[in-house]
Short mmCIF file of C-alpha atoms and ligand atoms in Angstrom, two decimals:
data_model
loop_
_atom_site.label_atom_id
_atom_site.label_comp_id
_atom_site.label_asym_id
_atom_site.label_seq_id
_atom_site.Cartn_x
_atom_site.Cartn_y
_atom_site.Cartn_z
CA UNK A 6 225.99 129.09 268.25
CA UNK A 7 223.28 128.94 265.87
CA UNK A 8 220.78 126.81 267.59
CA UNK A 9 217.61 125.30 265.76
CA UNK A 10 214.83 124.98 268.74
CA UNK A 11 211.75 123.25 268.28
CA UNK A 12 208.67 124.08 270.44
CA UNK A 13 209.58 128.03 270.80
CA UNK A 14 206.44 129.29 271.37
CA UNK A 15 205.74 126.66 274.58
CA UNK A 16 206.28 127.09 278.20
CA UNK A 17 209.95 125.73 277.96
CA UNK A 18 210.50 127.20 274.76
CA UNK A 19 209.73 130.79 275.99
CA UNK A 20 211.58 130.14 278.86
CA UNK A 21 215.08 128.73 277.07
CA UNK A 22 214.23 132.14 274.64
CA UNK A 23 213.88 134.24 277.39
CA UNK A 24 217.14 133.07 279.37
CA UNK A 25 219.82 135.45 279.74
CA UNK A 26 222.22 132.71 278.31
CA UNK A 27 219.75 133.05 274.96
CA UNK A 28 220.88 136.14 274.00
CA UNK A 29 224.59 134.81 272.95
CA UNK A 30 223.04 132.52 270.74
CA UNK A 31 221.47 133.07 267.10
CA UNK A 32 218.30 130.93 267.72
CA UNK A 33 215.76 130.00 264.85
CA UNK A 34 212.37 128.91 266.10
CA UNK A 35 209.77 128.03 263.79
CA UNK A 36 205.97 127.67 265.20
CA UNK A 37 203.65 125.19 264.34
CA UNK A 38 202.08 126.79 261.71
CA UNK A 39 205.65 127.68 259.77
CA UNK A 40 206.75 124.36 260.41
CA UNK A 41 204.48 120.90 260.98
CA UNK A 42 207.11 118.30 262.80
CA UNK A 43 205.03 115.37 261.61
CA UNK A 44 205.61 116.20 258.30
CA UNK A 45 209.05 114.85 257.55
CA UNK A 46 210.14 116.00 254.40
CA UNK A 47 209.33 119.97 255.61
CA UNK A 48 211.67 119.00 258.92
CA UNK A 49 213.91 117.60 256.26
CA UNK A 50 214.20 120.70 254.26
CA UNK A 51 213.83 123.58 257.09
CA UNK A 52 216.79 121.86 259.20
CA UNK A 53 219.16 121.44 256.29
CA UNK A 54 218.31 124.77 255.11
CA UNK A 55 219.39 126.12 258.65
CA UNK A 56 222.24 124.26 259.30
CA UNK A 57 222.14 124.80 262.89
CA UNK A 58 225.18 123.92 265.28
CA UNK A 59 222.35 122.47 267.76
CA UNK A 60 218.87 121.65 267.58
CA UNK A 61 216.88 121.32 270.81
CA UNK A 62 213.91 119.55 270.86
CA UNK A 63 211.01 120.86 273.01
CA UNK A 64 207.94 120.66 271.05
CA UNK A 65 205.82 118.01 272.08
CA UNK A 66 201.80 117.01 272.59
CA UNK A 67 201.85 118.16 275.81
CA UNK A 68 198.69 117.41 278.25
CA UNK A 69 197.55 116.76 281.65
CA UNK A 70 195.83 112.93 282.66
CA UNK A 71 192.43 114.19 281.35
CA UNK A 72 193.86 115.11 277.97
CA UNK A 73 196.27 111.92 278.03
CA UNK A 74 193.75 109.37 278.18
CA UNK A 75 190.91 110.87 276.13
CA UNK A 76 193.39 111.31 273.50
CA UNK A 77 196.47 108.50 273.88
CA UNK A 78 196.33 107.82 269.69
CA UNK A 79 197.27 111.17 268.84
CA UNK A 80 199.73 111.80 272.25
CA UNK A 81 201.65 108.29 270.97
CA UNK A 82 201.58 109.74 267.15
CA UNK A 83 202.10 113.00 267.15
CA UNK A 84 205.31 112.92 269.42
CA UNK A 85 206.82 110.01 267.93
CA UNK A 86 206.16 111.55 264.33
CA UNK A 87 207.58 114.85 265.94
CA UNK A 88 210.58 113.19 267.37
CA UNK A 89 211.89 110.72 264.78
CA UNK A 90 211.16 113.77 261.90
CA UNK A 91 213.53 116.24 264.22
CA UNK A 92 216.32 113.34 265.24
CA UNK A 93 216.28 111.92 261.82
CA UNK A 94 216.24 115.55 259.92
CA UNK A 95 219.71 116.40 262.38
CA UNK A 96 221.14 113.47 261.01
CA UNK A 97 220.61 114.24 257.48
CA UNK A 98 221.89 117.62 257.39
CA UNK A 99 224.61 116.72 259.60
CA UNK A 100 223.92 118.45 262.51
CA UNK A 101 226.43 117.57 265.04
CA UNK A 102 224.40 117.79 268.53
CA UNK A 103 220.75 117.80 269.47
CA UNK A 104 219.27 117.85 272.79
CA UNK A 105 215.83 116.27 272.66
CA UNK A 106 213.37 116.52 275.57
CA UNK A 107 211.78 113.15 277.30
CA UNK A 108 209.58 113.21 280.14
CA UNK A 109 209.46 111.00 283.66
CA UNK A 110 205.88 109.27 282.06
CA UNK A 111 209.16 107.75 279.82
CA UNK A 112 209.58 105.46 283.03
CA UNK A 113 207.98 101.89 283.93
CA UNK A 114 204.72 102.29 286.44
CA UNK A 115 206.30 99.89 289.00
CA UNK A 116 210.03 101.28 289.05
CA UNK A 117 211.60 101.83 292.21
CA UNK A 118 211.45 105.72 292.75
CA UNK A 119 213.38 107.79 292.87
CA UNK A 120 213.63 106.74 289.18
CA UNK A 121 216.77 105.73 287.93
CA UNK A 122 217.81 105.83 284.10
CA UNK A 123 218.90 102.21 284.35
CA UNK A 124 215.09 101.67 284.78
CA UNK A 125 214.45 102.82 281.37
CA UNK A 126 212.56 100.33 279.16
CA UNK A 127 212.47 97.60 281.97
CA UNK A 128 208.55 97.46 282.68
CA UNK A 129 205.15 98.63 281.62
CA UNK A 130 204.11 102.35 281.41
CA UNK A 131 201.52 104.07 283.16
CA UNK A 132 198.31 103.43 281.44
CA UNK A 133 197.02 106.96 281.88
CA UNK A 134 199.43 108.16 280.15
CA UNK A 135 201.06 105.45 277.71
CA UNK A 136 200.85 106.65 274.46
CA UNK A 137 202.78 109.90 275.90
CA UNK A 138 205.16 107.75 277.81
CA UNK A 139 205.82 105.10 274.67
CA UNK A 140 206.61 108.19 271.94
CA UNK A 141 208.98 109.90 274.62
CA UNK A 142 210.66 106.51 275.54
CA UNK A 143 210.97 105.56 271.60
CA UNK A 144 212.35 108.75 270.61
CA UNK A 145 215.03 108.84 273.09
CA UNK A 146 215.93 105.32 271.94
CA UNK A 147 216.08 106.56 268.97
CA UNK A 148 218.50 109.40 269.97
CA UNK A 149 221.09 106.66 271.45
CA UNK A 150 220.92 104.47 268.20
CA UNK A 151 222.02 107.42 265.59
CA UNK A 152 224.43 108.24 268.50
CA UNK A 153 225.78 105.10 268.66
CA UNK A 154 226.02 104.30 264.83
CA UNK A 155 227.36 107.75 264.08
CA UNK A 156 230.25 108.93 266.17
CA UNK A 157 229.96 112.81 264.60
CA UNK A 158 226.26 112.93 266.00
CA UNK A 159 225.85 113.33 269.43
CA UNK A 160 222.34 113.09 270.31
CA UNK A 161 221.34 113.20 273.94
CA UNK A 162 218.30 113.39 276.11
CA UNK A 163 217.41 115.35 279.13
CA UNK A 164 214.14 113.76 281.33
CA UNK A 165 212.62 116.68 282.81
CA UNK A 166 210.47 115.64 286.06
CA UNK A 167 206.96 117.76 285.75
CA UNK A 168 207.00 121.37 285.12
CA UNK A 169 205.06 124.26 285.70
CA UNK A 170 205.59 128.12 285.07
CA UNK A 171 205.09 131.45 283.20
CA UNK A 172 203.16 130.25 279.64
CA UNK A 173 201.41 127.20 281.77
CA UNK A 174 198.18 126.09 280.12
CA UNK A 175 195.50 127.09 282.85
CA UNK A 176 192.96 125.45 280.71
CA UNK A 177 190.95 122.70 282.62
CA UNK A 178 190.69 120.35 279.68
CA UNK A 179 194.67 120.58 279.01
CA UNK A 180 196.35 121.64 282.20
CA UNK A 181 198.92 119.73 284.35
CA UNK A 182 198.32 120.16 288.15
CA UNK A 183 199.87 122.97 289.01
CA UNK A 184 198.09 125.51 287.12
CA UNK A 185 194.82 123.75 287.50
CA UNK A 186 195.08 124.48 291.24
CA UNK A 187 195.83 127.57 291.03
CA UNK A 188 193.00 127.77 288.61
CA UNK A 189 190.85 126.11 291.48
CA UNK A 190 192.12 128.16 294.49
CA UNK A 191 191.95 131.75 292.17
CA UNK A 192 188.71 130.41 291.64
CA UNK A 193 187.48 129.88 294.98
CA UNK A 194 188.87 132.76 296.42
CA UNK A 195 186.81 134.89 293.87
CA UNK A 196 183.52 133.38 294.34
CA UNK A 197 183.56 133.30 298.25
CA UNK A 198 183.70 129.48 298.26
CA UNK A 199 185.03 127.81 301.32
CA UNK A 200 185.73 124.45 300.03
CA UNK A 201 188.04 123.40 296.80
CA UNK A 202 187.78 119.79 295.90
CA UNK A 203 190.85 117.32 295.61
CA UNK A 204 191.13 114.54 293.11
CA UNK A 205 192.13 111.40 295.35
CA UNK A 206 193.23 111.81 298.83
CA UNK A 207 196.18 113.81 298.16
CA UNK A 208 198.84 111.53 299.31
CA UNK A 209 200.49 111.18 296.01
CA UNK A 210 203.39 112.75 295.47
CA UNK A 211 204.66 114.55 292.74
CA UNK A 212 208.29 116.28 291.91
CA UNK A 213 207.13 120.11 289.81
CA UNK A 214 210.25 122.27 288.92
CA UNK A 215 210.23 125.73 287.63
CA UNK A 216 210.23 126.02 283.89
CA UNK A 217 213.12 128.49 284.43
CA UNK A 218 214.73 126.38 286.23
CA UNK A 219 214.99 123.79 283.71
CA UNK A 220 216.12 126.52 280.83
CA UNK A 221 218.85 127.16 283.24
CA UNK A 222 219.54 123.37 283.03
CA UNK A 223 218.98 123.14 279.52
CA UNK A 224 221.67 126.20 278.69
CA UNK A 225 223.71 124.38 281.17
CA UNK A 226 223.92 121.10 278.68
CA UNK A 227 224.38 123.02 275.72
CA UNK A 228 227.49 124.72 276.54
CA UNK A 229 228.95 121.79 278.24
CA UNK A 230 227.30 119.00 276.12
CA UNK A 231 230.30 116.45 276.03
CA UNK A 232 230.20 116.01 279.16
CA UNK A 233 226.67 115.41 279.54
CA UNK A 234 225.44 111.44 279.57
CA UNK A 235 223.18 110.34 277.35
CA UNK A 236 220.34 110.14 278.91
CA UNK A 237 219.81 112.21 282.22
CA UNK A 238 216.97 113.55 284.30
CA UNK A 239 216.90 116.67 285.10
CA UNK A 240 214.92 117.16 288.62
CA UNK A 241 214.32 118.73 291.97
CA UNK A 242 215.53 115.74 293.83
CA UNK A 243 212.65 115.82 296.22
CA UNK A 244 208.91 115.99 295.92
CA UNK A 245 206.01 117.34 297.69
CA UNK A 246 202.31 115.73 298.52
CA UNK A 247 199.52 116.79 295.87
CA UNK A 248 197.91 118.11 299.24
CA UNK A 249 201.00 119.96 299.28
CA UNK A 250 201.03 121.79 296.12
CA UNK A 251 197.24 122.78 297.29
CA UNK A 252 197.97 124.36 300.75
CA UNK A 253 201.22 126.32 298.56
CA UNK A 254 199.24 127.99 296.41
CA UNK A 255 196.06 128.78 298.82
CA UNK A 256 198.82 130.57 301.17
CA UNK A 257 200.29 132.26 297.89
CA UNK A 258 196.65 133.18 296.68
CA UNK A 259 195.58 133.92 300.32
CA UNK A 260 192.53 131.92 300.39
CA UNK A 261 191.54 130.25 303.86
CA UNK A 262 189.09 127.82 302.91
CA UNK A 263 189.13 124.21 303.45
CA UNK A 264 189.79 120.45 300.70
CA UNK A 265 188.06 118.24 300.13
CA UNK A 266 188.43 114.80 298.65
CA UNK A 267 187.19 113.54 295.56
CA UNK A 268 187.89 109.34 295.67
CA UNK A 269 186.47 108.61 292.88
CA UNK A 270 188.75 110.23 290.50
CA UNK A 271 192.19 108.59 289.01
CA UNK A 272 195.13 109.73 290.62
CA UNK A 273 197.86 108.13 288.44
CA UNK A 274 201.06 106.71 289.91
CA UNK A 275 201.84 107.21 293.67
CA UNK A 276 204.89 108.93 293.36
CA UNK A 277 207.25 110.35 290.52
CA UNK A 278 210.48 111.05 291.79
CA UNK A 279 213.40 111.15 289.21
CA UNK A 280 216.81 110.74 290.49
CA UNK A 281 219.17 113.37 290.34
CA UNK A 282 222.73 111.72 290.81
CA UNK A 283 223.81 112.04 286.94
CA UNK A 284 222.50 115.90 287.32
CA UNK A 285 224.78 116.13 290.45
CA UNK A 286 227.58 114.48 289.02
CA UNK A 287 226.68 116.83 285.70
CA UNK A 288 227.20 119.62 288.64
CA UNK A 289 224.01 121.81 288.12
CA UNK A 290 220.99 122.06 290.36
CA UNK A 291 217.66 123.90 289.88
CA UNK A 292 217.20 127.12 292.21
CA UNK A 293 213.59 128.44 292.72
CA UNK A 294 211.36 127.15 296.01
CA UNK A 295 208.21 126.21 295.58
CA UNK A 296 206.95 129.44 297.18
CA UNK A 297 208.52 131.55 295.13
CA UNK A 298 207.78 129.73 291.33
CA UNK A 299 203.87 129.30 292.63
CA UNK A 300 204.23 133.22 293.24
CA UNK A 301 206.01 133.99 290.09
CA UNK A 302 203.27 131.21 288.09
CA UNK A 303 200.08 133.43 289.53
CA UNK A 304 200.86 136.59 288.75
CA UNK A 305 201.33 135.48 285.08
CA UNK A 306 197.94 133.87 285.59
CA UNK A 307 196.69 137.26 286.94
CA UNK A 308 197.79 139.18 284.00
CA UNK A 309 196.38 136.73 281.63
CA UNK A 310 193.12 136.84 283.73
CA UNK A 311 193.30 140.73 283.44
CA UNK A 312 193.98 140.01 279.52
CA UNK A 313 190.54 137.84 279.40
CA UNK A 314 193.29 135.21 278.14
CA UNK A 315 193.33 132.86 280.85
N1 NAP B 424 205.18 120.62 280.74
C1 NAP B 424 205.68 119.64 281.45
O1 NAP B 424 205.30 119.39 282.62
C2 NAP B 424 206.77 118.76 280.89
C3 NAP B 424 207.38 117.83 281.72
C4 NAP B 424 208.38 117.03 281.23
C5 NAP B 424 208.75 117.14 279.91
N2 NAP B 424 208.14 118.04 279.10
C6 NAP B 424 208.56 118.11 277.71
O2 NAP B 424 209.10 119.39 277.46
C7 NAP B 424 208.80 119.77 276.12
C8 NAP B 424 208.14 121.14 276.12
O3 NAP B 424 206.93 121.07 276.85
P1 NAP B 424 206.03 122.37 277.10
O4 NAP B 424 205.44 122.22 278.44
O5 NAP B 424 206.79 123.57 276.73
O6 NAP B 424 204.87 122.12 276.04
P2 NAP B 424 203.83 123.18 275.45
O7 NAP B 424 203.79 124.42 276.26
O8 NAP B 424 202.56 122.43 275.23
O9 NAP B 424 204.45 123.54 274.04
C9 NAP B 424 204.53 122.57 273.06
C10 NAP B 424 205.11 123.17 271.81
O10 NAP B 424 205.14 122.16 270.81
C11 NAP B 424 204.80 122.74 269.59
N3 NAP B 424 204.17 121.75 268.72
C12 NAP B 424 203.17 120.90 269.03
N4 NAP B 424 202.83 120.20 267.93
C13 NAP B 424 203.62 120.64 266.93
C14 NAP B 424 203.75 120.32 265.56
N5 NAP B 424 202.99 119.37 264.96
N6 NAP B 424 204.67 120.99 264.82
C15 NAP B 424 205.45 121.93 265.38
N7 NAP B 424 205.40 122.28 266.68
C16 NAP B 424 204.48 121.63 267.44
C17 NAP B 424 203.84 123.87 269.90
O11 NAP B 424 204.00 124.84 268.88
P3 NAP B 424 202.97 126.09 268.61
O12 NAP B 424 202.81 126.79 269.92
O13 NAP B 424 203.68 126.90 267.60
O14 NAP B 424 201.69 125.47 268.12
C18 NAP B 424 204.32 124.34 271.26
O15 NAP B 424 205.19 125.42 271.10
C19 NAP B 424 207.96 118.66 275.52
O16 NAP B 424 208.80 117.76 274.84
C20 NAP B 424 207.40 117.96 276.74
O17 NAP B 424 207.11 116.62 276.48
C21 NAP B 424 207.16 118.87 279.55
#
């Protein structure tokens, strides 16, 4: 298939590119600089010009809760623009499918985890990350509408929970919490320290797949994308304890200090679990243990380290 993918150069879009299941596929990838998604009439042109058989959406403002709420203008903006530009550019050329990418901030702060996709829509969003949350939620809507008033344009959405992997951002100011701990721990480890300190008390729990694992997933619902809902998460199905994630990667890193626990610091929602019985159902499940993707996510932070890139 010709496939039109937005977001190539990101961590999922170098991970969908570097799938084996890629390589069947004659994929067009324009970066940023080749092609601005908030600017409409270039989607407009570039998409019709390409006249893909699929176009999967995975560029995004992407951030951590630092970045999120210093910046919730231009995460509500810049995706929205993105996604309605991509969606609505599909339509016009006449695109048949596209695959767009949400994300679990999509859900209500007070639904009932594991999160449902019934639970869509039906509350208010995390404030630390809103403006994310709102663009992801009103782009997907979006995706059911033209759907819905166009039967030869099937556009569907996958809800990834949180991610981490090779092409992470390990920079403080951006990163999501995977890579910042292993930022932290690398860190510690180097300097001799024998403490690393925790934001909150740790008890939150969080649900981080493998970015692999979701380009599996993603490959997955483009070769069998009639049978796929409309909207569906794509998950783990269980979660681990932020204190968790931060005795993972000390074992992985070999560092033997000791956490400690910042309580002053926002901690966002208690838990983010998405529910994985459409994914079942879909019949596909994710395959790399934490162990093994923390492993796999450090020495790609080692090389870029080595690199001076990190
Ligand atoms: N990372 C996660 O934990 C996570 C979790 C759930 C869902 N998601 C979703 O998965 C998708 C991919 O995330 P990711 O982690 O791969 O993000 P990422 O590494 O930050 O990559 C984002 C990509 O978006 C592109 N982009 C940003 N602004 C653009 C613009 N104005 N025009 C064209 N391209 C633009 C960037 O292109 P250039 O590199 O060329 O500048 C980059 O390749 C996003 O939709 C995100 O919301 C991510």
């Amino acid at each position: 298939m010709k496939v039109f993918l937005t977001g190539g150069r990101g961590m999922v879009g170098r991970a969908i590119q570097d799938h084996d299941r890629a390589k069947a596929h004659q994929i067009v990838a324009p970066t940023s600089a080749e092609l601005d998604l908030t600017d409409r009439s270039a989607v407009m042109a570039a998409v019709a010009e390409d006249a893909p058989d699929i176009v999967i959406h995975s560029a995004g403002r992407v951030g951590g809760i630092q970045a999120n709420m210093a910046h919730p203008a231009a995460f509500l903006t810049e995706n929205m623009d993105m996604g309605f530009n991509v969606v609505l550019a599909a339509r016009a050329a006449g695109v048949p499918r596209l695959l767009n990418l949400g994300s679990s901030c999509m859900y209500p702060h007070d639904a009932p985890n594991p999160l449902h996709e019934e639970s869509l829509g039906k509350g208010e969003l995390e404030p630390t990350n809103e403006g994310y949350g709102l663009a992801k939620l009103a782009v997907a809507r979006l995706c059911d509408f033209v759907s819905r008033e166009q039967a030869d344009f099937s556009c569907k959405t996958l809800i990834p929970c949180n991610l981490y992997g090779l092409h992470d951002k390990f920079d403080p100011a951006v990163s999501h919490l995977v890579p910042a701990i292993i930022r932290k721990v690398h860190e510690a480890r180097e300097s001799g320290s024998d403490t690393v300190e925790i934001w909150g008390d740790g008890t939150a729990r969080r649900e981080f797949m493998f970015s692999d694992d979701l380009a599996d997933g993603i490959w997955q619902a483009v070769a069998r994308f009639d049978d796929l809902p409309g909207v569906m998460n794509i998950g783990l199905g269980h979660d681990y304890s932020i204190n968790e994630y931060y005795a993972e990667a000390a074992r992985v890193i070999g560092w033997q200090g000791h956490f400690t626990h910042d309580l002053s610091r926002p901690t966002g929602m208690k838990q983010k679990l998405v529910a994985t019985d459409r994914q079942t159902a879909f019949g596909w499940a994710p395959k790399t243990s934490l162990q093994d993707g923390i492993a796999q996510t450090y020495a790609h932070f080692l090389d870029l380290t080595e690199r001076g890139e990190a």
